[in-house]
Structures are given as C-alpha cells and as structure tokens.
Amino acid sequence: MTRPFSPIAIVGQACLLPGATSPDALWDAVEEGRDLLGEAPLDRWGLDPRRVTGTVEDATDRTWSRRGGYVEGFEELFEPEGFSIDADEVRAFDPLVKWLLHCGREALRDAGAPDCSRAGAIIGNLSFPSTAMARHAERTWLGDELADAADLPPSHPSHRFMSGLAAHLLARGLGLGGPAFCLDAACASSLVAIKLACDRLQDGEVDLMLAGAVSCADD
C-alpha cells in the first residue's frame, strides 16, 4: 500500500563554494555567468604548482592542469565559537568538518534557529583524502623530526575517521538530537542525502533534517 506523501518545506539553506560563500553570492555568479574555477594557489600543493605542470612531451609524473574549484578566505569567515564543542577543539578540526559546521549553522539561522531536539543530518562525503589526512600521511612518511622542521601540525585523533565522523561532529556541534551519518554515492551523494532526509521526515522520525554534501579533498 502506498503511503500518502506529505509536502516537505525547505526552510533554510547555506553553501560554501569557490567564489560563492552564500546562496545569494552563488545566484549572483550564475546570473552574471562567471567562471568560479581558478588556478591552484601557490601554497596549496606544498610546492609551486608550476613545477609539476606537464605538457604532451613532458607528462611523466606531471599534472595536466592547475585549474580547480578552490575555496578562498574561509578562515576569515569562520567563527569557531558558539558551537556545542569547545572552540579550541573546533579550530583543530579538518577543514571538511569546519565547512560542515559553518554551513549547518548558517542553514539553521536561515531557518529561524529552530528547535533541534528532533533534527538530524545526512551528508554526502566522498572518501577522498582530506587536508588533515594528507598532513598525517606526510608526518608518517617524514617522521616527527623532519615533520617538526617543516612545521607540519600534529594530527587530531578524529582525523582517522573522516569518512563518517564528520556528520557526528556536525550533530554534536549543533545539538542535533536525531540521526546523523555520512554516505558515499559518488556524484549523486548530495541527491541521495536529500532523498534519505525526506524519507526520515516522511517516517515522522524527525521534524527537521540537514541534508547536503561536502567535497574538501586534498589535491
């Protein structure tokens, strides 16, 4: 028997994208037809990107392009205070988690700061190496002495579980009392997250869901 469908309202939204740190900024970019891709910042890859950009004649151990979607200026935008997690702990999180905390808080603000006791989160999170995971690998390969000389920060213990823990840290930081988990459905991850969030709302398990996806791979 088919269960009747109850309409679902989108009551809040937020985003963090290259060249657009809010839905209004994204809409402006779309209206203006702007290309939000750009060259890799000189400090992004740990060396000058020009040193590893190849050509058809010189392609061994080289990359074909330095263009990508790079979020700039987030640390100046992000406020680590105000979550249900100590601000010093938040500062040590991987950028992936900070992005989620920021967007989750902004979406809830846009929704009018609703009661979150029956709210949950479903997040698409592809299992790419994150910034903190890459730094952990570098420290492992170099050893502590060389890593300290290179000013590589120690890895936060939570970075070992980035595939799923991000949603739980989001729920903890925002005081969500409902289910919270990550999923990986490749390029469909955000759509699957929204679909499953709608299912939870239809089931009556929750009154509010945060749904979306994050891509913060270290490249």
mmCIF file of C-alpha atoms in Angstrom:
data_model
loop_
_atom_site.group_PDB
_atom_site.id
_atom_site.type_symbol
_atom_site.label_atom_id
_atom_site.label_comp_id
_atom_site.label_asym_id
_atom_site.label_seq_id
_atom_site.Cartn_x
_atom_site.Cartn_y
_atom_site.Cartn_z
ATOM 1 C CA MET A 1 0.000 0.000 0.000
ATOM 2 C CA THR A 2 1.377 3.407 -0.975
ATOM 3 C CA ARG A 3 1.719 5.785 1.929
ATOM 4 C CA PRO A 4 0.366 9.323 1.341
ATOM 5 C CA PHE A 5 3.092 11.872 0.709
ATOM 6 C CA SER A 6 3.215 14.905 2.979
ATOM 7 C CA PRO A 7 4.733 18.028 1.395
ATOM 8 C CA ILE A 8 8.209 18.912 2.672
ATOM 9 C CA ALA A 9 9.338 22.533 3.069
ATOM 10 C CA ILE A 10 12.880 23.802 2.551
ATOM 11 C CA VAL A 11 13.118 26.318 5.382
ATOM 12 C CA GLY A 12 16.833 27.170 5.406
ATOM 13 C CA GLN A 13 19.824 26.991 3.123
ATOM 14 C CA ALA A 14 23.552 27.694 3.049
ATOM 15 C CA CYS A 15 26.550 26.954 0.867
ATOM 16 C CA LEU A 16 30.307 27.328 0.693
ATOM 17 C CA LEU A 17 31.696 27.176 -2.828
ATOM 18 C CA PRO A 18 34.621 28.556 -4.816
ATOM 19 C CA GLY A 19 33.796 32.211 -5.350
ATOM 20 C CA ALA A 20 30.466 31.971 -3.514
ATOM 21 C CA THR A 21 30.191 31.685 0.258
ATOM 22 C CA SER A 22 26.410 32.116 0.403
ATOM 23 C CA PRO A 23 23.355 31.212 -1.701
ATOM 24 C CA ASP A 24 22.944 34.878 -2.707
ATOM 25 C CA ALA A 25 26.559 35.048 -3.896
ATOM 26 C CA LEU A 26 26.087 31.836 -5.883
ATOM 27 C CA TRP A 27 22.938 33.186 -7.529
ATOM 28 C CA ASP A 28 24.755 36.402 -8.464
ATOM 29 C CA ALA A 29 27.570 34.376 -10.049
ATOM 30 C CA VAL A 30 25.091 32.300 -12.054
ATOM 31 C CA GLU A 31 23.223 35.393 -13.259
ATOM 32 C CA GLU A 32 26.484 37.025 -14.318
ATOM 33 C CA GLY A 33 27.786 33.855 -15.980
ATOM 34 C CA ARG A 34 31.035 33.948 -14.014
ATOM 35 C CA ASP A 35 33.529 31.071 -14.088
ATOM 36 C CA LEU A 36 34.292 30.219 -10.451
ATOM 37 C CA LEU A 37 37.209 27.899 -11.228
ATOM 38 C CA GLY A 38 40.740 29.179 -10.808
ATOM 39 C CA GLU A 39 44.420 28.317 -10.659
ATOM 40 C CA ALA A 40 45.716 26.382 -7.655
ATOM 41 C CA PRO A 41 47.114 28.800 -5.052
ATOM 42 C CA LEU A 42 50.902 28.695 -4.871
ATOM 43 C CA ASP A 43 50.827 27.228 -1.342
ATOM 44 C CA ARG A 44 48.084 24.640 -1.981
ATOM 45 C CA TRP A 45 50.197 21.673 -3.145
ATOM 46 C CA GLY A 46 53.171 22.146 -0.846
ATOM 47 C CA LEU A 47 55.292 23.348 -3.776
ATOM 48 C CA ASP A 48 54.945 25.747 -6.671
ATOM 49 C CA PRO A 49 52.278 24.182 -8.965
ATOM 50 C CA ARG A 50 54.237 25.353 -11.991
ATOM 51 C CA ARG A 51 56.957 22.848 -11.135
ATOM 52 C CA VAL A 52 54.640 19.871 -11.657
ATOM 53 C CA THR A 53 52.524 21.029 -14.604
ATOM 54 C CA GLY A 54 53.357 18.910 -17.647
ATOM 55 C CA THR A 55 52.962 19.035 -21.404
ATOM 56 C CA VAL A 56 52.308 16.404 -24.051
ATOM 57 C CA GLU A 57 56.062 16.000 -24.480
ATOM 58 C CA ASP A 58 56.794 16.014 -20.736
ATOM 59 C CA ALA A 59 53.918 14.241 -18.992
ATOM 60 C CA THR A 60 55.727 11.790 -16.701
ATOM 61 C CA ASP A 61 54.918 12.456 -13.039
ATOM 62 C CA ARG A 62 53.162 15.667 -14.029
ATOM 63 C CA THR A 63 49.642 17.060 -13.820
ATOM 64 C CA TRP A 64 47.773 18.315 -16.874
ATOM 65 C CA SER A 65 46.102 21.294 -15.259
ATOM 66 C CA ARG A 66 46.278 23.576 -12.240
ATOM 67 C CA ARG A 67 42.665 24.731 -12.564
ATOM 68 C CA GLY A 68 40.121 23.684 -9.993
ATOM 69 C CA GLY A 69 37.489 24.878 -7.562
ATOM 70 C CA TYR A 70 39.327 26.385 -4.591
ATOM 71 C CA VAL A 71 37.502 27.945 -1.631
ATOM 72 C CA GLU A 72 39.351 31.092 -0.571
ATOM 73 C CA GLY A 73 39.023 33.194 2.578
ATOM 74 C CA PHE A 74 37.124 30.673 4.689
ATOM 75 C CA GLU A 75 39.279 31.053 7.806
ATOM 76 C CA GLU A 76 38.467 34.782 7.889
ATOM 77 C CA LEU A 77 34.760 33.966 7.519
ATOM 78 C CA PHE A 78 34.518 31.084 10.000
ATOM 79 C CA GLU A 79 33.711 31.666 13.678
ATOM 80 C CA PRO A 80 34.699 28.639 15.823
ATOM 81 C CA GLU A 81 32.830 29.981 18.846
ATOM 82 C CA GLY A 82 29.186 29.270 19.556
ATOM 83 C CA PHE A 83 29.035 25.539 18.893
ATOM 84 C CA SER A 84 28.382 22.831 21.486
ATOM 85 C CA ILE A 85 32.075 21.931 21.109
ATOM 86 C CA ASP A 86 34.946 23.860 22.653
ATOM 87 C CA ALA A 87 36.276 26.482 20.239
ATOM 88 C CA ASP A 88 39.873 25.254 20.584
ATOM 89 C CA GLU A 89 38.776 21.760 19.564
ATOM 90 C CA VAL A 90 36.852 23.193 16.610
ATOM 91 C CA ARG A 91 39.941 25.104 15.459
ATOM 92 C CA ALA A 92 41.876 21.809 15.296
ATOM 93 C CA PHE A 93 39.285 20.081 13.096
ATOM 94 C CA ASP A 94 39.880 19.240 9.467
ATOM 95 C CA PRO A 95 38.584 21.973 7.107
ATOM 96 C CA LEU A 96 35.956 19.471 5.929
ATOM 97 C CA VAL A 97 34.343 19.475 9.384
ATOM 98 C CA LYS A 98 34.636 23.250 9.719
ATOM 99 C CA TRP A 99 32.860 23.685 6.384
ATOM 100 C CA LEU A 100 30.009 21.470 7.585
ATOM 101 C CA LEU A 101 29.718 23.262 10.923
ATOM 102 C CA HIS A 102 29.663 26.644 9.213
ATOM 103 C CA CYS A 103 27.066 25.701 6.597
ATOM 104 C CA GLY A 104 24.935 23.795 9.096
ATOM 105 C CA ARG A 105 24.833 26.773 11.448
ATOM 106 C CA GLU A 106 24.076 29.193 8.612
ATOM 107 C CA ALA A 107 21.241 26.981 7.327
ATOM 108 C CA LEU A 108 19.702 26.809 10.799
ATOM 109 C CA ARG A 109 19.999 30.575 11.174
ATOM 110 C CA ASP A 110 18.289 30.979 7.819
ATOM 111 C CA ALA A 111 15.520 28.716 9.119
ATOM 112 C CA GLY A 112 14.994 30.934 12.158
ATOM 113 C CA ALA A 113 17.056 28.943 14.694
ATOM 114 C CA PRO A 114 14.510 26.123 15.162
ATOM 115 C CA ASP A 115 14.436 23.557 17.968
ATOM 116 C CA CYS A 116 16.953 20.837 17.032
ATOM 117 C CA SER A 117 15.989 18.160 19.559
ATOM 118 C CA ARG A 118 14.275 16.225 16.743
ATOM 119 C CA ALA A 119 16.644 17.239 13.959
ATOM 120 C CA GLY A 120 19.191 15.103 12.136
ATOM 121 C CA ALA A 121 21.808 15.312 9.390
ATOM 122 C CA ILE A 122 22.624 13.205 6.338
ATOM 123 C CA ILE A 123 25.758 14.270 4.494
ATOM 124 C CA GLY A 124 27.277 13.079 1.241
ATOM 125 C CA ASN A 125 31.015 12.740 1.877
ATOM 126 C CA LEU A 126 33.206 11.085 -0.730
ATOM 127 C CA SER A 127 36.078 9.123 0.792
ATOM 128 C CA PHE A 128 38.840 11.306 -0.637
ATOM 129 C CA PRO A 129 41.938 12.151 1.425
ATOM 130 C CA SER A 130 41.192 15.312 3.365
ATOM 131 C CA THR A 131 43.669 18.055 4.214
ATOM 132 C CA ALA A 132 44.291 16.674 7.699
ATOM 133 C CA MET A 133 44.637 13.108 6.396
ATOM 134 C CA ALA A 134 47.258 14.311 3.907
ATOM 135 C CA ARG A 135 49.161 16.112 6.675
ATOM 136 C CA HIS A 136 49.016 12.936 8.790
ATOM 137 C CA ALA A 137 50.435 10.920 5.879
ATOM 138 C CA GLU A 138 53.216 13.466 5.375
ATOM 139 C CA ARG A 139 54.135 13.303 9.060
ATOM 140 C CA THR A 140 54.163 9.489 8.901
ATOM 141 C CA TRP A 141 56.408 9.433 5.822
ATOM 142 C CA LEU A 142 58.775 12.152 7.036
ATOM 143 C CA GLY A 143 58.971 11.136 10.679
ATOM 144 C CA ASP A 144 58.489 13.511 13.579
ATOM 145 C CA GLU A 145 61.890 15.214 13.313
ATOM 146 C CA LEU A 146 61.538 16.262 9.664
ATOM 147 C CA ALA A 147 57.820 16.983 10.102
ATOM 148 C CA ASP A 148 58.537 19.325 13.012
ATOM 149 C CA ALA A 149 61.244 21.039 10.959
ATOM 150 C CA ALA A 150 58.665 21.561 8.199
ATOM 151 C CA ASP A 151 56.141 22.949 10.739
ATOM 152 C CA LEU A 152 53.598 20.214 10.000
ATOM 153 C CA PRO A 153 50.968 20.273 12.770
ATOM 154 C CA PRO A 154 50.203 17.088 14.726
ATOM 155 C CA SER A 155 47.113 15.210 13.591
ATOM 156 C CA HIS A 156 43.883 15.481 15.599
ATOM 157 C CA PRO A 157 42.714 11.963 16.664
ATOM 158 C CA SER A 158 39.354 12.440 14.916
ATOM 159 C CA HIS A 159 41.054 12.703 11.537
ATOM 160 C CA ARG A 160 41.378 8.911 11.434
ATOM 161 C CA PHE A 161 37.618 8.590 10.950
ATOM 162 C CA MET A 162 36.825 11.322 8.441
ATOM 163 C CA SER A 163 34.525 9.202 6.261
ATOM 164 C CA GLY A 164 31.715 9.064 8.832
ATOM 165 C CA LEU A 165 32.666 11.079 11.888
ATOM 166 C CA ALA A 166 32.083 14.418 10.160
ATOM 167 C CA ALA A 167 28.293 14.040 10.393
ATOM 168 C CA HIS A 168 28.505 13.126 14.078
ATOM 169 C CA LEU A 169 30.674 16.168 14.816
ATOM 170 C CA LEU A 170 28.151 18.291 12.925
ATOM 171 C CA ALA A 171 25.312 16.888 15.030
ATOM 172 C CA ARG A 172 27.285 17.342 18.233
ATOM 173 C CA GLY A 173 28.303 20.898 17.368
ATOM 174 C CA LEU A 174 24.763 21.982 16.500
ATOM 175 C CA GLY A 175 22.962 19.981 19.188
ATOM 176 C CA LEU A 176 21.033 17.785 16.761
ATOM 177 C CA GLY A 177 19.101 15.063 18.577
ATOM 178 C CA GLY A 178 18.180 12.931 15.558
ATOM 179 C CA PRO A 179 20.094 10.504 13.317
ATOM 180 C CA ALA A 180 23.343 11.677 11.716
ATOM 181 C CA PHE A 181 25.506 9.842 9.197
ATOM 182 C CA CYS A 182 27.545 10.242 6.027
ATOM 183 C CA LEU A 183 27.140 8.373 2.756
ATOM 184 C CA ASP A 184 29.118 7.938 -0.448
ATOM 185 C CA ALA A 185 27.080 7.652 -3.640
ATOM 186 C CA ALA A 186 29.731 9.196 -5.887
ATOM 187 C CA CYS A 187 28.421 12.179 -7.872
ATOM 188 C CA ALA A 188 24.864 11.518 -6.667
ATOM 189 C CA SER A 189 25.790 11.835 -2.982
ATOM 190 C CA SER A 190 24.004 15.132 -2.337
ATOM 191 C CA LEU A 191 20.825 13.959 -4.085
ATOM 192 C CA VAL A 192 20.810 10.664 -2.179
ATOM 193 C CA ALA A 193 21.335 12.568 1.090
ATOM 194 C CA ILE A 194 18.316 14.763 0.332
ATOM 195 C CA LYS A 195 16.218 11.728 -0.627
ATOM 196 C CA LEU A 196 17.046 9.885 2.597
ATOM 197 C CA ALA A 197 16.414 13.035 4.628
ATOM 198 C CA CYS A 198 12.969 13.280 3.035
ATOM 199 C CA ASP A 199 12.351 9.636 3.966
ATOM 200 C CA ARG A 200 13.139 10.364 7.612
ATOM 201 C CA LEU A 201 10.740 13.310 7.569
ATOM 202 C CA GLN A 202 8.025 11.207 5.948
ATOM 203 C CA ASP A 203 8.527 8.490 8.565
ATOM 204 C CA GLY A 204 7.958 11.032 11.321
ATOM 205 C CA GLU A 205 11.305 10.094 12.849
ATOM 206 C CA VAL A 206 12.394 13.750 12.820
ATOM 207 C CA ASP A 207 10.908 17.212 12.421
ATOM 208 C CA LEU A 208 13.918 18.771 10.679
ATOM 209 C CA MET A 209 16.842 17.464 8.606
ATOM 210 C CA LEU A 210 20.081 18.987 7.387
ATOM 211 C CA ALA A 211 20.957 17.411 4.038
ATOM 212 C CA GLY A 212 23.696 18.076 1.516
ATOM 213 C CA ALA A 213 27.244 17.117 0.667
ATOM 214 C CA VAL A 214 30.820 18.230 1.162
ATOM 215 C CA SER A 215 33.874 17.846 -1.062
ATOM 216 C CA CYS A 216 37.075 19.008 0.599
ATOM 217 C CA ALA A 217 39.647 16.706 -0.946
ATOM 218 C CA ASP A 218 43.341 17.477 -0.584
ATOM 219 C CA ASP A 219 44.747 17.555 -4.102
#
